[in-house]
Coordinates of C-alpha atoms in Angstrom, one line a residue:
Chain A
M199 CA -0.4 23.6 53.2
F200 CA -3.6 21.8 51.3
E201 CA -6.3 23.6 52.6
G202 CA -9.9 22.5 50.9
I203 CA -8.2 19.7 50.0
S204 CA -8.8 16.3 52.0
T205 CA -6.1 14.5 52.4
Q206 CA -8.3 11.1 51.2
L207 CA -8.6 12.7 47.8
L208 CA -4.7 13.7 47.8
F209 CA -3.4 10.0 48.2
G210 CA -6.4 8.4 46.3
Q211 CA -5.9 10.2 43.5
V212 CA -1.6 9.6 44.3
L213 CA -2.7 5.8 44.3
L214 CA -4.6 6.4 40.8
G215 CA -1.2 8.2 39.3
L216 CA 0.8 5.8 40.0
I217 CA -1.4 3.0 38.7
N218 CA -2.3 4.7 35.5
G219 CA 1.7 5.7 35.6
S220 CA 2.4 2.1 35.5
F221 CA 0.2 1.5 32.2
Y222 CA 2.0 4.6 31.1
A223 CA 5.7 3.4 32.2
M224 CA 4.6 -0.5 30.4
L225 CA 3.2 0.8 27.2
S226 CA 6.0 3.2 26.6
M227 CA 9.2 0.8 27.4
G228 CA 7.3 -1.9 25.2
L229 CA 7.6 1.0 22.3
A230 CA 10.8 1.9 23.3
I231 CA 12.1 -1.5 22.8
I232 CA 10.6 -2.0 19.2
F233 CA 11.3 1.9 18.0
G234 CA 14.7 1.2 19.6
L235 CA 15.5 -1.8 17.0
M236 CA 13.3 -2.0 14.5
S237 CA 13.0 2.1 13.7
V238 CA 9.0 1.1 14.2
V239 CA 6.5 3.3 16.2
N240 CA 3.8 0.2 16.3
F241 CA 0.4 1.6 15.9
T242 CA -0.6 -1.7 17.3
H243 CA -0.3 -1.5 20.4
G244 CA -2.8 -0.2 21.8
A245 CA -4.9 -2.7 19.8
Q246 CA -2.5 -4.8 21.7
Y247 CA -3.0 -3.8 25.3
M248 CA -6.7 -4.4 23.9
L249 CA -6.1 -7.9 23.1
G250 CA -4.5 -9.0 25.9
A251 CA -7.2 -7.6 28.3
F252 CA -9.9 -9.0 25.6
I253 CA -8.0 -12.9 25.5
A254 CA -8.0 -13.0 30.0
W255 CA -12.1 -11.5 29.6
L256 CA -12.4 -14.7 26.8
L257 CA -10.7 -17.7 28.8
L258 CA -12.5 -16.5 31.7
N259 CA -15.8 -16.2 30.4
Y260 CA -15.2 -19.8 27.7
L261 CA -12.7 -21.8 29.3
G262 CA -13.0 -20.9 33.1
I263 CA -9.4 -20.0 32.9
G264 CA -9.1 -16.9 36.3
Y265 CA -7.3 -14.2 36.3
W266 CA -3.4 -15.9 37.4
P267 CA -2.8 -18.0 34.3
S268 CA -4.4 -15.7 31.9
L269 CA -1.5 -13.2 33.6
V270 CA 0.6 -15.7 31.5
L271 CA -1.0 -17.3 28.5
A272 CA -2.7 -13.7 27.6
P273 CA 1.3 -12.0 27.1
V274 CA 2.3 -15.0 25.4
L275 CA -0.3 -15.3 22.7
V276 CA -0.6 -11.9 22.0
A277 CA 3.1 -11.9 21.9
L278 CA 2.8 -15.1 19.1
T279 CA 0.5 -12.8 17.0
G280 CA 2.7 -9.6 17.3
M281 CA 5.5 -12.3 15.7
V282 CA 3.1 -13.9 12.8
L283 CA 2.2 -10.4 12.6
E284 CA 5.9 -9.0 12.6
R285 CA 6.7 -12.0 9.8
L286 CA 4.4 -11.2 7.4
L287 CA 3.9 -8.0 7.6
L288 CA 5.9 -5.7 9.1
R289 CA 9.5 -7.8 7.5
P290 CA 8.6 -7.1 4.3
L291 CA 8.6 -3.0 4.5
Q292 CA 11.6 -3.2 6.4
G293 CA 13.7 -1.8 4.0
L294 CA 10.8 1.1 2.8
D295 CA 11.0 4.3 4.7
H296 CA 10.0 4.2 8.6
L297 CA 6.4 5.6 7.9
Y298 CA 5.4 2.3 5.7
G299 CA 5.6 1.0 9.4
L300 CA 3.8 2.8 11.4
L301 CA 1.3 2.9 8.7
A302 CA 0.6 -0.6 8.6
T303 CA 0.5 -1.3 12.3
Y304 CA -1.9 2.0 12.2
A305 CA -3.9 -0.2 9.4
V306 CA -3.6 -3.7 11.8
A307 CA -5.0 -1.4 14.5
L308 CA -7.9 -0.7 12.7
I309 CA -8.7 -3.9 11.8
V310 CA -8.2 -5.3 15.3
E311 CA -10.1 -2.9 16.9
G312 CA -13.1 -2.9 14.7
L313 CA -13.2 -6.6 14.3
V314 CA -13.7 -7.0 18.7
R315 CA -16.0 -4.0 18.0
Y316 CA -18.2 -6.1 15.5
K317 CA -18.2 -9.1 17.9
Y318 CA -18.6 -7.4 21.8
G319 CA -19.7 -4.7 20.9
S320 CA -18.2 -0.7 22.2
T321 CA -20.3 -1.4 25.9
G322 CA -17.4 -2.7 27.6
L323 CA -17.2 -5.7 29.6
P324 CA -16.5 -6.8 33.5
Y325 CA -13.7 -8.4 34.5
D326 CA -14.0 -9.5 38.2
N327 CA -11.9 -8.3 41.0
P328 CA -9.4 -10.9 41.6
M329 CA -7.7 -9.7 45.1
P330 CA -11.1 -8.4 47.1
G331 CA -10.2 -6.0 50.0
G332 CA -7.7 -4.0 51.1
I333 CA -6.1 -2.5 54.2
N334 CA -6.9 0.7 56.1
L335 CA -3.8 3.0 56.0
G336 CA -5.5 5.0 58.4
F337 CA -5.7 7.9 55.9
M338 CA -6.7 6.6 53.0
F339 CA -7.9 2.8 52.0
L340 CA -5.6 0.8 50.0
P341 CA -7.1 -1.8 47.9
Y342 CA -4.9 -5.2 47.8
Y343 CA -5.3 -5.4 43.7
R344 CA -4.1 -2.0 42.9
L345 CA -1.0 -2.2 45.6
W346 CA -0.5 -5.4 43.1
V347 CA -1.0 -3.3 40.0
V348 CA 1.8 -0.9 41.5
V349 CA 4.8 -3.4 42.7
F350 CA 3.8 -5.9 39.5
S351 CA 4.5 -3.3 36.5
L352 CA 8.0 -1.7 39.2
V353 CA 9.1 -5.4 39.2
T354 CA 8.9 -5.9 35.2
C355 CA 10.1 -2.5 34.5
I356 CA 13.1 -3.4 36.7
G357 CA 13.5 -6.5 35.2
T358 CA 13.0 -5.9 31.8
W359 CA 16.0 -2.9 32.7
I360 CA 18.0 -5.6 33.9
L361 CA 17.4 -7.3 31.1
I362 CA 18.5 -5.1 28.5
E363 CA 21.5 -3.0 30.0
H364 CA 23.0 -6.6 32.2
T365 CA 22.9 -9.6 30.2
K366 CA 24.2 -10.6 27.2
L367 CA 20.8 -11.3 25.7
G368 CA 20.5 -7.3 26.0
A369 CA 23.9 -6.8 24.5
Y370 CA 23.2 -8.1 21.7
L371 CA 19.9 -5.9 21.2
R372 CA 22.1 -3.0 22.6
A373 CA 24.2 -3.5 19.4
A374 CA 22.5 -4.1 16.5
N375 CA 20.3 -1.6 17.7
E376 CA 23.3 0.8 16.3
K377 CA 25.5 -1.6 14.1
P378 CA 23.1 -4.5 12.8
Q379 CA 25.8 -5.1 10.0
I380 CA 28.7 -5.6 12.6
V381 CA 26.3 -7.6 15.2
E382 CA 25.7 -9.8 11.5
T383 CA 28.6 -10.4 10.8
F384 CA 29.8 -11.5 14.8
G385 CA 26.9 -14.2 13.8
I386 CA 24.3 -12.7 15.5
N387 CA 21.1 -13.4 13.4
V388 CA 19.7 -9.9 13.8
P389 CA 16.3 -10.4 11.9
K390 CA 15.4 -13.3 14.4
M391 CA 16.5 -10.9 17.2
M392 CA 13.6 -8.5 15.6
T393 CA 11.3 -10.5 15.6
L394 CA 11.8 -11.8 19.7
T395 CA 11.9 -8.0 20.1
Y396 CA 8.9 -7.5 18.8
G397 CA 7.4 -10.1 20.5
F398 CA 8.2 -8.8 23.7
G399 CA 7.4 -5.6 23.6
V400 CA 4.3 -6.6 22.5
G401 CA 3.7 -9.1 24.8
L402 CA 4.3 -6.3 27.0
A403 CA 1.6 -4.6 26.3
G404 CA -0.3 -8.1 26.7
L405 CA 0.4 -8.2 29.9
S406 CA -0.4 -4.9 30.9
G407 CA -3.9 -5.3 29.6
V408 CA -4.8 -8.5 32.1
L409 CA -3.3 -5.6 34.7
A410 CA -5.8 -3.7 34.0
A411 CA -8.7 -6.0 33.0
P412 CA -9.9 -6.1 36.6
I413 CA -9.4 -2.0 37.0
Y414 CA -10.6 -0.5 33.8
Q415 CA -13.3 -2.2 32.3
V416 CA -12.6 -4.9 29.0
S417 CA -13.4 -2.4 25.4
P418 CA -12.4 -2.5 22.4
S419 CA -11.7 1.5 22.1
M420 CA -9.6 1.2 26.0
G421 CA -6.1 1.2 24.1
S422 CA -6.5 3.7 21.3
S423 CA -7.1 6.6 23.3
L424 CA -4.0 5.9 25.5
M425 CA -1.9 5.0 23.2
I426 CA -2.0 8.8 21.8
V427 CA -0.6 9.3 25.8
V428 CA 1.6 7.1 25.8
F429 CA 3.4 8.3 22.2
A430 CA 3.5 11.4 24.3
V431 CA 5.4 10.5 27.4
V432 CA 7.5 8.2 24.8
V433 CA 8.3 12.3 23.0
I434 CA 9.1 13.6 26.2
G435 CA 11.7 10.9 27.2
G436 CA 13.2 10.9 24.0
M437 CA 12.8 8.1 21.4
G438 CA 15.6 5.7 22.4
S439 CA 15.3 5.6 26.4
I440 CA 14.3 2.2 27.6
V441 CA 14.6 3.2 30.6
G442 CA 13.5 7.5 30.2
A443 CA 10.8 6.1 29.2
A444 CA 9.3 4.1 32.1
I445 CA 10.6 6.2 34.4
T446 CA 8.8 9.2 32.1
G447 CA 6.1 7.2 32.3
Y448 CA 5.4 7.1 36.4
M449 CA 6.4 10.7 36.7
L450 CA 3.4 11.7 34.1
G451 CA 1.2 9.3 35.6
L452 CA 1.6 11.0 39.0
V453 CA 1.8 14.2 37.4
E454 CA -1.4 14.0 35.6
G455 CA -3.1 11.9 39.3
L456 CA -1.8 15.5 41.3
T457 CA -3.4 17.4 38.7
K458 CA -7.3 16.2 38.8
V459 CA -7.0 16.9 42.9
F460 CA -5.3 20.7 42.4
Y461 CA -7.2 21.7 38.7
P462 CA -9.4 18.6 37.5
E463 CA -10.5 21.0 33.9
A464 CA -6.8 20.5 33.0
A465 CA -6.3 16.6 33.8
S466 CA -6.5 15.1 30.2
V467 CA -4.6 17.6 29.0
V468 CA -1.3 18.1 31.4
I469 CA 0.7 15.0 29.8
F470 CA 0.4 17.2 26.6
M471 CA 1.4 20.3 28.3
F472 CA 4.3 18.8 29.5
M473 CA 5.4 17.3 26.0
I474 CA 4.9 21.3 24.7
I475 CA 7.3 22.2 27.2
S476 CA 9.9 19.6 26.9
L477 CA 9.8 19.9 23.2
Y478 CA 10.3 23.6 24.1
L479 CA 13.2 22.9 26.7
R480 CA 14.9 19.8 25.4
P481 CA 13.6 18.9 21.8
A482 CA 15.6 15.4 21.9
G483 CA 13.5 14.0 25.0
I484 CA 14.9 14.6 28.9
F485 CA 16.1 10.4 28.5
A486 CA 17.7 11.3 25.5
D487 CA 21.8 11.9 24.2
K488 CA 23.0 14.2 23.0
E489 CA 23.2 13.1 19.4
S490 CA 20.3 11.0 18.7
V491 CA 18.4 14.8 18.1
Chain B
M231 CA -3.8 19.7 -25.7
V232 CA -5.3 16.5 -24.1
R233 CA -4.7 17.8 -21.0
L234 CA -6.5 20.8 -21.5
L235 CA -9.6 18.3 -23.3
L236 CA -9.6 17.0 -20.1
L237 CA -9.4 19.2 -18.1
A238 CA -12.6 20.5 -20.2
V239 CA -14.5 17.5 -19.8
V240 CA -13.8 17.5 -16.3
A241 CA -15.4 21.3 -15.8
V242 CA -18.3 19.9 -18.0
L243 CA -18.6 17.2 -15.5
A244 CA -18.3 18.8 -12.0
I245 CA -20.7 21.8 -13.5
A246 CA -24.0 18.9 -14.6
A247 CA -23.3 16.9 -11.6
P248 CA -25.5 18.1 -9.4
F249 CA -28.2 17.4 -11.2
Y250 CA -27.9 13.7 -11.7
F251 CA -25.7 13.3 -7.5
Y252 CA -27.4 13.9 -4.4
S253 CA -25.6 17.4 -4.4
V254 CA -24.1 17.5 -0.3
T255 CA -21.9 13.8 -0.8
L256 CA -20.9 15.4 -4.2
M257 CA -19.5 19.0 -1.8
T258 CA -18.0 16.5 1.0
V259 CA -16.1 14.8 -1.4
M260 CA -14.9 18.3 -2.6
C261 CA -13.9 18.9 0.9
F262 CA -12.1 15.7 1.6
V263 CA -10.5 16.4 -1.7
I264 CA -9.0 20.0 -0.2
F265 CA -8.3 18.5 2.6
A266 CA -6.3 15.1 1.2
C267 CA -4.6 17.4 -0.9
S268 CA -3.1 19.5 1.3
F269 CA -1.9 16.6 2.9
N270 CA -0.6 15.6 -0.3
L271 CA 1.7 18.6 -0.1
L272 CA 3.0 17.5 3.4
L273 CA 3.5 13.5 3.3
G274 CA 3.6 13.1 -0.7
Y275 CA 6.2 16.9 -1.8
T276 CA 7.5 17.5 1.5
G277 CA 7.8 13.5 3.3
L278 CA 6.3 14.5 5.9
L279 CA 3.6 12.2 7.7
C280 CA 1.8 14.7 9.8
F281 CA -1.1 12.3 12.1
G282 CA -2.9 14.8 13.2
H283 CA -4.6 16.8 10.6
A284 CA -7.9 16.5 11.6
M285 CA -6.6 19.3 14.5
F286 CA -6.5 21.8 11.2
F287 CA -9.5 20.4 10.2
G288 CA -11.5 20.4 13.0
G289 CA -10.6 24.1 14.4
G290 CA -11.1 25.8 10.4
A291 CA -14.7 24.0 11.0
Y292 CA -15.3 26.3 15.1
I293 CA -13.3 29.1 13.7
T294 CA -15.8 29.2 10.4
G295 CA -18.6 28.4 12.3
Q296 CA -17.9 30.9 15.1
I297 CA -17.5 33.4 12.9
L298 CA -20.9 32.7 11.1
K299 CA -23.1 32.6 14.3
T300 CA -21.8 34.7 15.6
T301 CA -21.5 38.0 13.1
P302 CA -22.3 38.7 9.3
I303 CA -19.8 38.2 7.4
S304 CA -20.1 36.8 4.8
T305 CA -19.8 33.2 4.2
E306 CA -16.4 33.3 1.7
L307 CA -14.1 35.2 4.4
A308 CA -15.8 33.6 7.2
I309 CA -14.0 30.5 5.4
L310 CA -11.1 32.2 5.1
G311 CA -11.2 33.1 8.7
G312 CA -11.3 29.4 9.8
G313 CA -8.0 28.9 7.3
A314 CA -6.0 31.9 8.4
A315 CA -7.2 30.4 12.3
A316 CA -5.3 26.7 11.7
G317 CA -2.7 28.5 9.6
L318 CA -1.4 30.3 12.6
L319 CA -2.5 27.2 14.8
G320 CA 0.5 24.9 12.0
L321 CA 2.2 27.8 13.1
V322 CA 2.6 27.4 16.5
I323 CA 3.0 23.9 16.3
G324 CA 5.4 23.0 13.0
Y325 CA 7.3 25.5 15.3
L326 CA 7.6 23.5 18.2
T327 CA 7.7 20.0 15.9
M328 CA 10.3 20.6 13.8
R329 CA 13.0 20.1 16.1
R330 CA 11.9 16.3 16.0
Q331 CA 12.6 14.7 12.9
G332 CA 11.6 11.7 10.5
I333 CA 8.9 9.2 12.6
Q334 CA 9.2 11.6 15.1
F335 CA 7.3 13.5 14.0
A336 CA 3.9 11.8 13.9
M337 CA 3.6 10.7 17.1
I338 CA 3.8 14.1 17.5
T339 CA 1.4 15.8 15.7
L340 CA -1.1 12.9 16.2
A341 CA -0.1 13.9 20.5
F342 CA -0.8 17.8 19.6
S343 CA -4.2 16.9 17.9
Q344 CA -5.1 15.4 20.8
F345 CA -4.7 18.4 22.6
I346 CA -6.2 20.1 20.7
Y347 CA -9.1 17.7 20.7
F348 CA -9.5 17.9 24.5
I349 CA -9.7 21.6 24.2
F350 CA -12.1 21.7 22.3
L351 CA -14.0 18.7 23.8
Q352 CA -14.0 21.6 26.8
A353 CA -14.5 25.1 25.1
E354 CA -18.0 27.2 26.0
F355 CA -17.6 28.2 22.3
T356 CA -17.4 24.7 20.6
G357 CA -20.7 23.5 22.4
G358 CA -18.4 20.2 23.5
E359 CA -20.3 16.6 22.7
D360 CA -23.2 18.6 21.6
G361 CA -20.5 19.9 18.8
M362 CA -21.7 23.5 17.5
Q363 CA -25.4 24.0 15.5
A364 CA -27.4 25.6 13.4
I365 CA -24.4 27.6 11.3
P366 CA -26.2 30.2 9.3
R367 CA -25.2 30.3 5.5
N368 CA -24.2 33.9 5.3
D369 CA -24.8 35.9 2.1
L370 CA -21.8 35.6 0.1
F371 CA -20.2 39.0 -1.3
G372 CA -22.6 39.8 1.1
F373 CA -26.1 39.8 -1.5
V374 CA -26.3 36.1 -3.3
D375 CA -28.0 33.7 -0.8
I376 CA -26.4 30.5 -0.9
T377 CA -29.1 28.5 1.5
S378 CA -29.3 26.0 -1.2
N379 CA -27.2 23.4 -1.6
F380 CA -27.7 23.7 -5.2
T381 CA -26.2 27.2 -5.0
L382 CA -24.1 26.3 -2.6
Y383 CA -22.4 23.6 -4.9
Y384 CA -21.4 25.8 -7.1
V385 CA -19.6 28.7 -4.5
V386 CA -17.8 24.5 -3.5
L387 CA -17.1 23.9 -6.3
A388 CA -15.6 27.3 -7.5
I389 CA -13.7 27.1 -4.1
T390 CA -12.2 23.5 -4.7
A391 CA -11.4 24.5 -7.8
L392 CA -9.7 27.1 -7.1
C393 CA -7.6 25.5 -3.6
V394 CA -6.4 22.6 -6.2
F395 CA -5.5 25.4 -8.6
L396 CA -3.0 27.1 -6.2
Y397 CA -2.0 23.9 -4.2
Y398 CA -1.3 23.0 -8.6
R399 CA 1.3 26.3 -8.3
V400 CA 2.6 25.3 -5.2
V401 CA 3.6 22.2 -6.1
H402 CA 5.4 23.5 -9.9
S403 CA 6.6 26.6 -8.4
P404 CA 10.5 27.2 -7.4
Y405 CA 9.7 26.7 -4.2
G406 CA 7.9 22.9 -4.8
E407 CA 11.4 21.6 -6.6
V408 CA 12.9 22.7 -3.4
L409 CA 10.4 20.8 -0.9
K410 CA 10.7 18.3 -3.1
A411 CA 14.6 18.7 -2.7
V412 CA 14.0 18.4 1.0
R413 CA 12.0 14.8 0.9
D414 CA 14.4 13.8 -1.1
N415 CA 17.6 14.7 0.4
Q416 CA 17.9 17.5 3.4
P417 CA 21.7 17.5 3.8
R418 CA 21.9 18.0 0.2
V419 CA 19.7 21.3 0.2
E420 CA 21.0 22.4 3.3
S421 CA 24.5 22.3 2.1
L422 CA 22.8 24.6 -0.8
G423 CA 22.4 27.4 1.7
F424 CA 18.4 27.2 2.1
D425 CA 17.2 26.7 4.8
P426 CA 15.4 23.3 5.2
E427 CA 13.4 23.7 8.9
K428 CA 11.7 27.1 7.3
I429 CA 11.4 25.5 3.9
K430 CA 9.2 22.7 5.9
L431 CA 7.4 25.4 7.7
V432 CA 6.1 27.2 5.4
A433 CA 4.8 23.5 3.8
F434 CA 3.3 23.0 7.2
I435 CA 1.5 26.5 7.3
I436 CA 0.5 26.3 4.0
S437 CA -1.3 22.9 4.5
A438 CA -2.4 23.7 7.6
S439 CA -4.2 27.2 6.0
M440 CA -5.8 24.4 3.2
A441 CA -7.2 22.3 5.9
G442 CA -8.1 24.5 7.6
V443 CA -10.3 25.9 4.4
A444 CA -11.9 22.1 3.7
G445 CA -13.0 22.4 7.1
G446 CA -15.0 25.8 7.4
M447 CA -16.2 24.7 3.5
K448 CA -17.8 22.0 5.4
A449 CA -19.2 23.5 8.7
V450 CA -21.0 26.0 6.2
V451 CA -22.0 22.4 3.5
Y452 CA -23.4 21.4 7.0
Q453 CA -24.2 23.6 9.5
F454 CA -22.9 22.5 11.9
A455 CA -19.4 22.0 12.9
T456 CA -18.5 18.6 15.1
L457 CA -15.4 16.7 17.8
T458 CA -15.3 14.4 14.8
D459 CA -14.2 16.5 12.8
A460 CA -11.5 17.5 15.5
S461 CA -10.3 13.2 16.4
W462 CA -8.4 11.3 15.2
P463 CA -9.8 9.2 13.0
V464 CA -10.3 11.9 10.7
S465 CA -6.8 12.0 11.0
G466 CA -6.6 8.9 9.7
E467 CA -9.4 8.6 6.9
V468 CA -7.2 11.5 5.0
I469 CA -3.8 9.7 5.4
L470 CA -5.8 6.8 4.3
M471 CA -7.2 8.7 0.7
T472 CA -3.9 9.9 0.2
L473 CA -2.1 7.1 -0.1
L474 CA -5.2 5.4 -2.0
G475 CA -5.5 7.8 -4.5
G476 CA -1.0 8.0 -4.8
L477 CA 1.1 9.8 -2.6
G478 CA 3.3 13.0 -4.7
T479 CA 0.8 13.2 -7.6
L480 CA -1.5 15.9 -8.0
T481 CA -4.7 14.1 -9.0
G482 CA -4.0 11.3 -6.5
P483 CA -6.3 12.7 -4.0
V484 CA -9.3 14.0 -5.9
F485 CA -9.4 9.8 -6.8
G486 CA -8.3 9.2 -3.1
A487 CA -11.1 11.2 -1.7
G488 CA -14.2 10.1 -4.0
I489 CA -13.2 6.7 -3.2
I490 CA -12.9 6.8 1.1
I491 CA -16.1 9.1 0.9
L492 CA -18.4 7.2 -1.6
L493 CA -17.4 4.0 0.4
N494 CA -18.3 5.2 4.0
D495 CA -21.4 6.3 2.4
Y496 CA -22.2 3.0 1.5
L497 CA -20.9 1.6 4.9
A498 CA -22.9 3.9 7.0
G499 CA -25.4 1.5 7.6
F500 CA -23.2 -1.7 8.4
G501 CA -21.2 -0.1 11.6
E502 CA -17.7 -1.3 12.3
W503 CA -17.5 -3.1 8.6
A504 CA -16.3 1.1 7.6
L505 CA -13.5 0.9 9.6
V506 CA -12.1 -3.0 8.8
S507 CA -12.3 -2.1 5.6
Q508 CA -10.7 1.2 5.5
G509 CA -8.2 -1.0 7.5
V510 CA -7.4 -3.8 5.0
I511 CA -7.2 -0.9 2.2
L512 CA -5.1 1.0 3.2
L513 CA -3.3 -2.2 4.5
V514 CA -3.3 -3.7 0.8
V515 CA -2.1 -0.1 -0.2
I516 CA 0.9 -0.2 1.8
V517 CA 2.0 -3.8 1.3
F518 CA 1.0 -4.3 -2.7
F519 CA 0.4 -0.6 -4.3
R520 CA 2.3 1.9 -2.7
R521 CA 2.1 4.2 -5.7
G522 CA -0.9 4.3 -4.9
F523 CA -4.4 4.6 -7.7
V524 CA -2.9 7.9 -9.8
G525 CA 0.8 6.3 -9.5
E526 CA -0.3 2.9 -11.0
F527 CA -2.1 4.4 -13.6
S528 CA 0.1 6.3 -14.9
A529 CA 2.9 3.7 -14.0
L530 CA 0.7 1.7 -16.4
A531 CA 0.6 4.2 -18.6
K532 CA 4.2 4.7 -18.9
Y533 CA 4.9 0.6 -19.3
L534 CA 2.6 0.6 -22.2
R535 CA 4.2 3.6 -24.3
R536 CA 7.5 2.7 -24.0
R537 CA 6.1 -0.9 -25.1
K538 CA 4.8 1.0 -28.3
A539 CA 8.3 2.8 -28.4
A540 CA 10.3 -0.9 -28.5
P541 CA 10.3 -0.8 -32.3
D542 CA 11.1 3.2 -32.6
A543 CA 14.2 2.3 -30.1
K544 CA 15.3 -0.3 -33.0
A545 CA 15.2 2.2 -36.0
Q546 CA 17.1 4.6 -32.9
Q547 CA 20.4 2.1 -33.7
V548 CA 20.0 2.7 -37.8
G549 CA 19.9 6.0 -37.0
I550 CA 16.2 7.1 -37.6
E551 CA 14.9 9.7 -35.6
P552 CA 11.7 8.1 -33.9
A553 CA 8.5 10.4 -34.8
H554 CA 7.6 12.1 -31.7

């Protein structure tokens, strides 16, 4: 069927697509959660992803803290800085037009990226693979670390989904999303929930950053270009849908990988083309409810 | 009367400026004045945040450059061609993006601009990473030589004046009033029998073509067009200019563009600090001065006038009309 294309190449790209998809999924899930509760398009998301990777690199090179503790520490640090940001900057802008939230987070992204670039230059910094080696599956070579990334992100996405759809906390969150005033009358501290939600969302970005560090190089610009693709992913999936965002993320990662095999010239634009088609056919997004157009 | 006098002063200053300042910097400022005006028409008067306006700017630059390079068509028509091409792009993108409302519009336009960026990166005619080099300055109207920067300055000034006048006319036309109404209360406008989507789409197309003219002019001034013009940091820059100048103010974009271009010029040697300072300025404007430079200034003027008018208010109570 696929004449002239080696299975090695095919499966290699499928794996790469799944890995990219894992990052798209985790990042777009975080974006969707934050948008759902706070109506803020978090433009700092890419910078927070980069920050996660950078913190892991700094911990390793200055404190000798390795990959595994960083996998917990870096996201927590990113989440904490995010919560401070939410309290100091986003909270005062809550009552205003939503575009101010977007622009404020954009400004923060500029500052963070600029400062990191000033301090560490724009070239990538290498991060050692914590799980060297791999297994030969016969038709392809599967590095352990890449397998780990795919499995771990799947677990994270499913865990987040369970947290939001099947726990009491998640129920509060969804309720506050729909009718914040009514939820508040039940004695739930909605502003505090917003802070925690923002922290959780950007923590996911930080976690993705640590996961990405051994695969891609750690560089100041690693987040900004990725984030635009993630925006497209969220638009395709439908802004309100958290699960939709994750599924779309994996799907588009795969599509992108396959495009690299069959028509490499279009690989960088295929996701945007998908966005155009989906905007035309399903203006509200693939996974959105009909009402939320 | 005062306004006319002010206009005359500005005109004299603009005509005298190239004798005292570097004309290329002045021309750059003017290109961005048009660009910022086009953006203000969208965000300030229509309430649409387009986070990919650089695609029209860069698109205009490439198309104008391509026309000048491959045909003997005169420069002003080539710039117009760049504007028309950008407008056409605006029509297609606007048609697709108007289906989503509010803040999502920003994300979609950003994604679109990245799509266009990659197309420019891979297209043959743009020269990819190297950019489009050696764009000639064909004679204006077919007979006026504009190869010297000094002459070109006055051409750019004339185009800028024309564009700003057009922008002024659009904002103050009945259509401009409807635009503002759509921004403030879309359902109301709809109930009055207007079609807000069509109105917004027209604004988007006008704005896109203006941005294309600005880009085309920049390509003529610098005689090259690069990917940077179409990249998303430029989209961010024009947002900053517009907000800094004052959203929905007429003269705001002029001040915003001027301040940011001069700042960039000054900070060019400091590397990353240009980026950081842009972020800081944007943040300060958003948190403290949301009305922007012109907006805060006119608010201050209004406050002072009211304070001066306070004794008049007392006079009014006893039935004496205050003199104006």
